[in-house]
Structure formats: C-alpha cells, structure tokens
Amino acid sequence: MRFFILFLVLISIHAQEIEKAITEYYFQFQILSEQASREHTLDAAFQAFFPKMQSIDFFLQKFAPTATQEDKIHAIRMSYQKKPNYSFFYPSWLYDKRDSLFDALDKQKQADLESKISHKESELSQEIGEKLEKEDKQKSLKKQQEEALKAEQEFGLKTKQGKKRLEECQKENDQLSLQIEEKKSKWLMYQTKLEELSIKILNLQRLLAVEKDPIRRERLEKQLRIAEMERSEYSSRLLSLERERKSLQEKLQENSKQMEKLPNQIYEWEMQHSKAKSSLVTLDQDLQSLKKDLALLETKLHPLMQLVAEKQKLASLLKEASLWWRNANSKPRRNFFQAFFVLKNFKEEYYQIKIKKSYGLEGLVEVFFW
C-alpha cells in the first residue's frame, strides 16, 4: 500500500513538473513576442524572436528532467485543448504567405539563396555572356527593322503617289492643250473681229470727214461710237484671253517638267522600296534565328532565372510585410510572431486554425494552440 501511494505521489510530481515546463515554454512566447513587437523593423523583430525561442524539450529537461514518457507529456498538453492559448494573423495574407515570408526573413536561407545564384552564375557565365550579346544584337536588329519598315512604307507611298501624279499630269496636260487650242481659236476670232472693226472705224471716219448733211453725219457718228465701243470690248476680251492662255501655257510647261522628272524619281523610289522590303525579309530571318538561339539559352538559364525570380519575389514580399510592420500596433505584431512560430514548429495535433476572411477589411486567421 505504501509503495502504491509513493507511486501516485511520484506520478503527481512528474505531472506538476511537466505542467511547469509547459507553462514556462508558453511564458517565453509572451516575453519574446512582446520584446519583438517593440522593434522598429520586421527583420530586427524576427531576429529578436525566432533565434531566441527555446523548444519545449529545453524546458522539459530543465523543469522535468525525469519525465521521459512522451505519452504522458502528450496527454498533459492535450488537456490544455479545452483552454488553449490564442494568437492570430491580421491581416490574413500574412498567414497565406507565411512560408515565403519566413524564407525572406531567414538570414541563412537568404545566404543560401545568394550562394546558389552565385554558383549558377559562375556555372552559366558563358551562356549569360552569349545571352547578353544576342540581346544587344536583337535590339540593334529591331531598330534596323523599324527603320527598314519606315523606309518601306515611305518609299511605297512615294511610288504610289508619284505614279498617280504622273497620270494626273498627263490628263491635266491633255485638258490644258485642249483649253489652249480653244483659247487660240477664240483669240484668232477676236483678232479678226478687231481688224474688221478697225477697218470699219477708219471708213466711218473718212465718210464723216466729207459728209455735210447733219442728219447723215449724226447717223455716221452714232455708228462710229458703236464701232469704237465694240473694238474696245474686243480688245479687253483679247487681253483677258491672252492672260488665260499664258497661264494655261505656264501650267502645261510646269506639268511637262514634272513628267520629265517623275519617271526617274519613281524608279528611284521603287528601288528604295524594293531594297527596304528585301532588308525586312533578311532582318526577319535574322531575328527569327536569334529568337531560337535565345530560347535555347533561356532554357539553359532557366534554373538561374528561377532562383533570381524567387529572390525578387521574396524581396517584394519582405518589402510589403515591412510596410505592414511599420504601420501595425503592438497587438497584431505580438500575435503575428506567436502564430508564426506555432505553425512553423508545432505538430498539427497541438494547434487549430480558424480562418475569418470576412473579418474587418483584410481578414483574420486565429491560431489556438496547447
């Protein structure tokens, strides 16, 4: 009976020691997370919390060195499930990105990532050099392609417009020649009429010089005035017609000069257009070949690009999380590290998660642990 009582006492002592170890284990959560929450930067807070956190085995060895039965330790921890410890992630994206964020904050992982990148860069230095060289060449060829395309469009348009203008000049010259002939016919008609009127006026003047009868003189004077008016009108018409004919003649000469020059210009433009078009074909072939070469190089460099992309992704996430840290108050800061540590280090049987995406503006993830 005495041995049984002693056995029960020993069991009770062991249980108390385990509870003490567990209590101290969770107490360090409060102390270290409070200290970390006061840090100005997320990186400093991470270093103030994670490296200093001791595992539960440390506290069991310290406060319950004789407790070696894991099932008893498990049973005691599970008994806290009814009254669990509590922490949370707010906003909820901190929970969603927790693994990547841990990698971004872990100095050793960052150093390992940098080492992998450096090793890959050294290993693929020749391919990197080739890629840079081909990208420069690709850039140069694309610029040449733009210039050739511009020239092809420019000289193609000039050729089209030149041919159109040549046809227009021919049509205009035909019309101008016809109009000039019409003006010439009118001019001859008006000239003949002027000569007739001049003779008529001269005859009337001679008759007036010898006529004595007042009535006849009045009639002759009237005829003379009418003839002089007609001659004046035809003289004006003749001058106007001469100006019109001269203008048409100048336009005809101008068009004729254009028609002399245009064939040579059109030929030159066609040659330039053909040259630009041929250059475009060659440049396109060169660019397609470069594209294939770059695709092969990118395949070889893909492992390096993945590492660089991972580094950039982690840097971007760290920047986002650091901004949140600066703007957050101590409570979400403190709870963030507790919840962060639990999900990173606890077995799933020792915690429970409740996600409340509709909580507030950014969602809340509660973490209960024991």
Coordinates of C-alpha atoms in Angstrom, one line a residue:
M1 CA 0.0 0.0 0.0
R2 CA 2.8 2.4 0.9
F3 CA 4.5 1.7 -2.4
F4 CA 1.3 2.4 -4.3
I5 CA 0.9 5.7 -2.5
L6 CA 4.5 6.6 -3.2
F7 CA 3.9 5.7 -6.9
L8 CA 0.9 8.0 -7.0
V9 CA 2.9 10.8 -5.4
L10 CA 5.7 10.4 -7.9
I11 CA 3.2 10.5 -10.8
S12 CA 1.7 13.7 -9.4
I13 CA 5.2 15.2 -9.0
H14 CA 6.1 14.3 -12.6
A15 CA 2.8 15.8 -13.8
Q16 CA 3.5 19.0 -12.0
E17 CA 7.0 19.2 -13.4
I18 CA 5.7 18.7 -16.9
E19 CA 3.0 21.4 -16.4
K20 CA 5.7 23.7 -15.1
A21 CA 7.8 23.1 -18.2
I22 CA 4.9 23.7 -20.5
T23 CA 3.9 26.8 -18.6
E24 CA 7.4 28.2 -18.9
Y25 CA 7.5 27.2 -22.5
Y26 CA 4.4 29.3 -23.3
F27 CA 5.6 32.1 -21.0
Q28 CA 8.6 32.7 -23.2
F29 CA 6.1 33.2 -26.1
Q30 CA 4.7 36.3 -24.2
I31 CA 8.1 37.7 -23.2
L32 CA 9.9 37.3 -26.6
S33 CA 6.9 38.3 -28.7
E34 CA 6.4 41.4 -26.6
Q35 CA 10.1 42.3 -27.0
A36 CA 10.0 41.6 -30.7
S37 CA 6.9 43.8 -31.1
R38 CA 8.9 46.9 -29.9
E39 CA 11.5 46.6 -32.7
H40 CA 11.3 49.2 -35.4
T41 CA 11.9 46.8 -38.3
L42 CA 10.4 43.4 -39.1
D43 CA 13.8 42.0 -39.8
A44 CA 15.1 43.1 -36.3
A45 CA 11.9 41.7 -34.7
F46 CA 12.4 38.4 -36.4
Q47 CA 15.9 38.1 -35.1
A48 CA 14.7 39.1 -31.6
F49 CA 12.2 36.3 -31.6
F50 CA 12.9 33.2 -33.6
P51 CA 16.6 32.6 -32.8
K52 CA 15.9 33.1 -29.1
M53 CA 12.9 30.8 -28.8
Q54 CA 13.7 27.6 -27.0
S55 CA 12.0 24.3 -27.8
I56 CA 9.7 22.5 -25.3
D57 CA 12.4 19.9 -24.8
F58 CA 14.7 22.5 -23.3
F59 CA 12.1 23.3 -20.7
L60 CA 11.3 19.7 -20.0
Q61 CA 14.9 19.0 -19.4
K62 CA 15.1 22.0 -17.1
F63 CA 11.9 21.5 -15.1
A64 CA 11.1 17.9 -15.6
P65 CA 14.3 16.0 -16.2
T66 CA 12.8 12.7 -15.1
A67 CA 9.8 13.0 -17.4
T68 CA 10.7 10.8 -20.3
Q69 CA 7.3 9.2 -21.2
E70 CA 6.1 11.1 -24.3
D71 CA 2.5 9.8 -24.0
K72 CA 2.2 11.5 -20.6
I73 CA 3.6 14.7 -22.0
H74 CA 1.2 14.5 -24.9
A75 CA -1.7 13.8 -22.6
I76 CA -0.9 16.8 -20.4
R77 CA -0.5 19.1 -23.5
M78 CA -3.8 17.8 -24.9
S79 CA -5.6 18.6 -21.6
Y80 CA -4.9 22.3 -22.4
Q81 CA -7.0 22.0 -25.5
K82 CA -10.1 23.0 -23.6
K83 CA -8.4 26.3 -22.6
P84 CA -5.9 26.9 -25.4
N85 CA -3.5 29.7 -25.9
Y86 CA -4.5 32.2 -28.6
S87 CA -2.8 34.2 -31.3
F88 CA -3.7 35.4 -34.7
F89 CA -2.6 36.7 -38.1
Y90 CA -4.0 40.1 -39.1
P91 CA -4.3 40.8 -42.0
S92 CA -4.9 37.3 -43.2
W93 CA -2.4 37.5 -46.1
L94 CA 0.3 37.1 -43.5
Y95 CA -1.0 33.6 -42.9
D96 CA -1.3 32.9 -46.6
K97 CA 2.3 33.9 -47.3
R98 CA 3.9 32.7 -44.1
D99 CA 6.2 30.2 -45.6
S100 CA 7.6 32.5 -48.1
L101 CA 7.9 35.3 -45.6
F102 CA 9.9 33.0 -43.2
D103 CA 12.3 32.3 -46.1
A104 CA 12.6 36.1 -46.8
L105 CA 13.4 36.8 -43.1
D106 CA 15.7 33.8 -42.5
K107 CA 19.3 35.1 -42.9
Q108 CA 20.7 31.6 -43.5
K109 CA 18.1 30.9 -46.2
Q110 CA 18.8 34.2 -47.9
A111 CA 22.5 33.5 -47.8
D112 CA 22.0 30.0 -49.2
L113 CA 19.9 31.5 -52.0
E114 CA 22.5 34.1 -52.8
S115 CA 25.1 31.3 -52.8
K116 CA 23.0 29.2 -55.2
I117 CA 22.6 32.2 -57.5
S118 CA 26.3 33.0 -57.5
H119 CA 27.2 29.3 -58.1
K120 CA 24.7 29.2 -61.0
E121 CA 26.0 32.5 -62.4
S122 CA 29.5 31.1 -62.4
E123 CA 28.4 27.8 -63.9
L124 CA 26.5 29.5 -66.6
S125 CA 28.8 32.5 -67.2
Q126 CA 29.3 31.6 -70.9
E127 CA 25.6 31.3 -71.5
I128 CA 24.9 34.6 -69.7
G129 CA 27.5 36.3 -71.9
E130 CA 26.0 34.8 -75.0
K131 CA 22.5 35.9 -74.0
L132 CA 23.6 39.5 -73.3
E133 CA 25.4 39.6 -76.6
K134 CA 22.5 38.2 -78.6
E135 CA 20.0 40.5 -76.7
D136 CA 22.2 43.5 -77.8
K137 CA 22.2 42.2 -81.4
Q138 CA 18.4 41.6 -81.2
K139 CA 17.9 45.2 -80.0
S140 CA 20.1 46.5 -82.9
L141 CA 18.2 44.4 -85.4
K142 CA 14.8 45.5 -84.2
K143 CA 15.9 49.1 -84.6
Q144 CA 17.1 48.3 -88.1
Q145 CA 13.8 46.6 -88.7
E146 CA 11.9 49.7 -87.6
E147 CA 13.9 51.9 -89.9
A148 CA 13.5 49.5 -92.8
L149 CA 9.8 49.3 -92.2
K150 CA 9.6 53.0 -92.1
A151 CA 11.6 53.3 -95.4
E152 CA 9.4 50.6 -97.0
Q153 CA 6.2 52.4 -96.1
E154 CA 7.7 55.8 -97.1
F155 CA 9.0 54.8 -100.5
G156 CA 6.0 52.6 -101.2
L157 CA 3.8 55.6 -100.6
K158 CA 6.0 57.9 -102.6
T159 CA 5.9 55.4 -105.5
K160 CA 2.2 55.2 -105.4
Q161 CA 1.7 58.9 -105.2
G162 CA 4.3 59.5 -108.0
K163 CA 2.6 57.2 -110.4
K164 CA -0.8 58.8 -109.5
R165 CA 0.7 62.2 -110.1
L166 CA 2.2 61.2 -113.4
E167 CA -1.3 60.0 -114.6
E168 CA -2.8 63.2 -113.3
C169 CA -0.2 65.3 -115.1
Q170 CA -0.9 63.5 -118.4
K171 CA -4.6 64.1 -118.0
E172 CA -4.1 67.7 -117.0
N173 CA -1.8 68.3 -120.0
D174 CA -4.4 66.8 -122.4
Q175 CA -7.0 69.1 -120.9
L176 CA -4.6 72.1 -120.9
S177 CA -3.7 71.5 -124.5
L178 CA -7.3 71.4 -125.5
Q179 CA -8.1 74.5 -123.5
I180 CA -5.1 76.3 -125.1
E181 CA -6.4 75.4 -128.6
E182 CA -9.8 76.7 -127.6
K183 CA -8.3 79.9 -126.4
K184 CA -6.2 80.2 -129.5
S185 CA -9.3 79.8 -131.7
K186 CA -11.1 82.5 -129.7
W187 CA -8.1 84.7 -129.9
L188 CA -8.0 84.4 -133.7
M189 CA -11.7 85.1 -133.9
Y190 CA -11.3 88.2 -131.6
Q191 CA -8.3 89.4 -133.6
T192 CA -10.2 89.1 -136.9
K193 CA -13.1 90.9 -135.4
L194 CA -10.8 93.7 -134.2
E195 CA -9.3 94.1 -137.6
E196 CA -12.8 94.3 -139.1
L197 CA -13.8 96.9 -136.6
S198 CA -10.7 98.9 -137.2
I199 CA -11.4 99.0 -140.9
K200 CA -15.0 99.9 -140.3
I201 CA -14.0 102.7 -137.9
L202 CA -11.5 104.0 -140.5
N203 CA -14.1 104.0 -143.2
L204 CA -16.6 105.8 -141.0
Q205 CA -14.0 108.4 -140.1
R206 CA -13.4 109.0 -143.8
L207 CA -17.1 109.4 -144.5
L208 CA -17.5 111.8 -141.7
A209 CA -14.7 113.9 -143.0
V210 CA -16.6 114.6 -146.3
E211 CA -20.2 114.4 -145.1
K212 CA -22.0 117.8 -144.9
D213 CA -25.6 116.6 -144.2
P214 CA -26.3 117.0 -140.5
I215 CA -28.7 114.0 -140.3
R216 CA -26.3 111.7 -142.1
R217 CA -23.4 113.0 -140.0
E218 CA -25.3 112.2 -136.8
R219 CA -26.0 108.7 -138.1
L220 CA -22.4 108.2 -139.0
E221 CA -21.2 109.5 -135.6
K222 CA -23.5 107.1 -133.9
Q223 CA -22.2 104.2 -135.9
L224 CA -18.7 105.3 -135.2
R225 CA -19.3 105.3 -131.4
I226 CA -20.8 101.9 -131.5
A227 CA -17.9 100.5 -133.5
E228 CA -15.3 102.1 -131.2
M229 CA -17.2 100.6 -128.2
E230 CA -17.2 97.2 -129.8
R231 CA -13.5 97.5 -130.7
S232 CA -12.7 98.4 -127.0
E233 CA -14.7 95.5 -125.7
Y234 CA -13.0 93.0 -128.1
S235 CA -9.6 94.5 -127.1
S236 CA -10.4 93.8 -123.4
R237 CA -11.6 90.3 -124.3
L238 CA -8.4 89.7 -126.3
L239 CA -6.2 90.8 -123.4
S240 CA -8.1 88.7 -120.9
L241 CA -7.9 85.7 -123.3
E242 CA -4.2 86.3 -123.7
R243 CA -3.6 86.2 -119.9
E244 CA -5.7 83.0 -119.6
R245 CA -3.8 81.4 -122.5
K246 CA -0.5 82.4 -120.9
S247 CA -1.5 80.9 -117.5
L248 CA -2.5 77.7 -119.2
Q249 CA 0.7 77.6 -121.1
E250 CA 2.8 78.0 -117.9
K251 CA 0.8 75.2 -116.2
L252 CA 1.4 73.0 -119.2
Q253 CA 5.1 73.7 -119.0
E254 CA 5.2 73.0 -115.3
N255 CA 3.4 69.7 -115.7
S256 CA 5.7 68.8 -118.6
K257 CA 8.7 69.4 -116.4
Q258 CA 7.2 67.2 -113.7
M259 CA 6.5 64.5 -116.2
E260 CA 10.1 64.6 -117.3
K261 CA 11.4 64.2 -113.7
L262 CA 8.8 61.8 -112.3
P263 CA 9.8 58.6 -114.1
N264 CA 13.3 58.8 -112.8
Q265 CA 12.1 59.7 -109.3
I266 CA 9.5 56.8 -109.4
Y267 CA 12.3 54.4 -110.5
E268 CA 14.5 55.6 -107.6
W269 CA 11.6 55.2 -105.1
E270 CA 10.8 51.7 -106.4
M271 CA 14.4 50.7 -106.0
Q272 CA 14.5 52.1 -102.4
H273 CA 11.2 50.4 -101.7
S274 CA 12.5 47.1 -103.1
K275 CA 15.7 47.4 -101.1
A276 CA 13.8 48.1 -97.8
K277 CA 11.4 45.2 -98.5
S278 CA 14.4 42.9 -99.1
S279 CA 16.0 44.2 -95.9
L280 CA 12.9 43.4 -93.9
V281 CA 12.9 39.8 -95.1
T282 CA 16.6 39.4 -94.2
L283 CA 16.1 41.1 -90.8
D284 CA 13.0 39.0 -90.1
Q285 CA 15.0 35.8 -90.8
D286 CA 17.9 37.0 -88.6
L287 CA 15.5 37.9 -85.8
Q288 CA 13.8 34.5 -86.0
S289 CA 17.2 32.8 -85.8
L290 CA 18.1 34.9 -82.8
K291 CA 14.8 34.2 -81.2
K292 CA 15.5 30.4 -81.4
D293 CA 19.0 30.9 -80.1
L294 CA 17.7 33.0 -77.1
A295 CA 15.0 30.4 -76.4
L296 CA 17.7 27.7 -76.2
L297 CA 19.8 29.9 -73.9
E298 CA 16.8 30.7 -71.7
T299 CA 16.2 27.0 -71.3
K300 CA 19.7 26.6 -70.1
L301 CA 19.5 29.6 -67.9
H302 CA 16.0 28.7 -66.5
P303 CA 17.4 27.3 -63.2
L304 CA 19.2 30.6 -62.6
M305 CA 16.2 32.6 -63.6
Q306 CA 14.0 30.7 -61.2
L307 CA 16.4 31.5 -58.4
V308 CA 16.6 35.2 -59.3
A309 CA 12.8 35.3 -59.6
E310 CA 12.5 33.6 -56.2
K311 CA 14.9 36.2 -54.7
Q312 CA 12.9 39.1 -56.3
K313 CA 9.6 37.6 -55.1
L314 CA 10.9 37.3 -51.5
A315 CA 12.3 40.8 -51.6
S316 CA 9.0 42.1 -52.8
L317 CA 7.1 40.2 -50.1
L318 CA 9.6 41.4 -47.4
K319 CA 9.0 45.0 -48.5
E320 CA 5.2 44.5 -48.3
A321 CA 5.4 42.9 -44.9
S322 CA 7.9 45.5 -43.6
L323 CA 5.4 48.2 -44.6
W324 CA 2.7 46.4 -42.6
W325 CA 5.0 46.2 -39.6
R326 CA 5.7 49.9 -39.6
N327 CA 2.0 50.7 -39.6
A328 CA 0.8 48.0 -37.3
N329 CA 0.4 48.4 -33.5
S330 CA 1.9 46.1 -30.9
K331 CA -1.0 43.7 -30.6
P332 CA -1.1 42.3 -34.2
R333 CA 2.8 42.4 -34.2
R334 CA 3.0 40.4 -31.0
N335 CA 0.4 37.8 -32.1
F336 CA 1.9 37.5 -35.5
F337 CA 5.1 36.1 -34.1
Q338 CA 3.4 33.7 -31.8
A339 CA 1.1 32.4 -34.5
F340 CA 4.0 32.3 -36.9
F341 CA 6.1 30.2 -34.6
V342 CA 3.3 27.8 -33.8
L343 CA 2.6 27.0 -37.4
K344 CA 6.3 26.7 -38.2
N345 CA 7.2 24.4 -35.3
F346 CA 4.2 22.7 -33.7
K347 CA 2.8 19.4 -34.7
E348 CA -0.7 19.7 -36.2
E349 CA -2.3 18.0 -33.2
Y350 CA -1.2 20.8 -30.9
Y351 CA -3.0 23.7 -32.7
Q352 CA -6.2 24.6 -34.5
I353 CA -6.8 27.3 -37.2
K354 CA -9.9 29.3 -37.8
I355 CA -10.0 31.5 -40.9
K356 CA -12.2 34.5 -40.9
K357 CA -11.8 36.1 -44.3
S358 CA -14.7 38.5 -43.8
Y359 CA -13.3 39.9 -40.6
G360 CA -12.6 43.6 -40.9
L361 CA -11.2 44.7 -44.2
E362 CA -8.4 42.3 -44.6
G363 CA -9.5 39.1 -42.8
L364 CA -8.3 37.3 -39.7
V365 CA -6.7 33.9 -39.1
E366 CA -7.0 32.7 -35.5
V367 CA -4.5 30.2 -34.1
F368 CA -5.4 28.2 -31.0
F369 CA -2.5 26.1 -29.5
W370 CA -1.8 24.0 -26.5

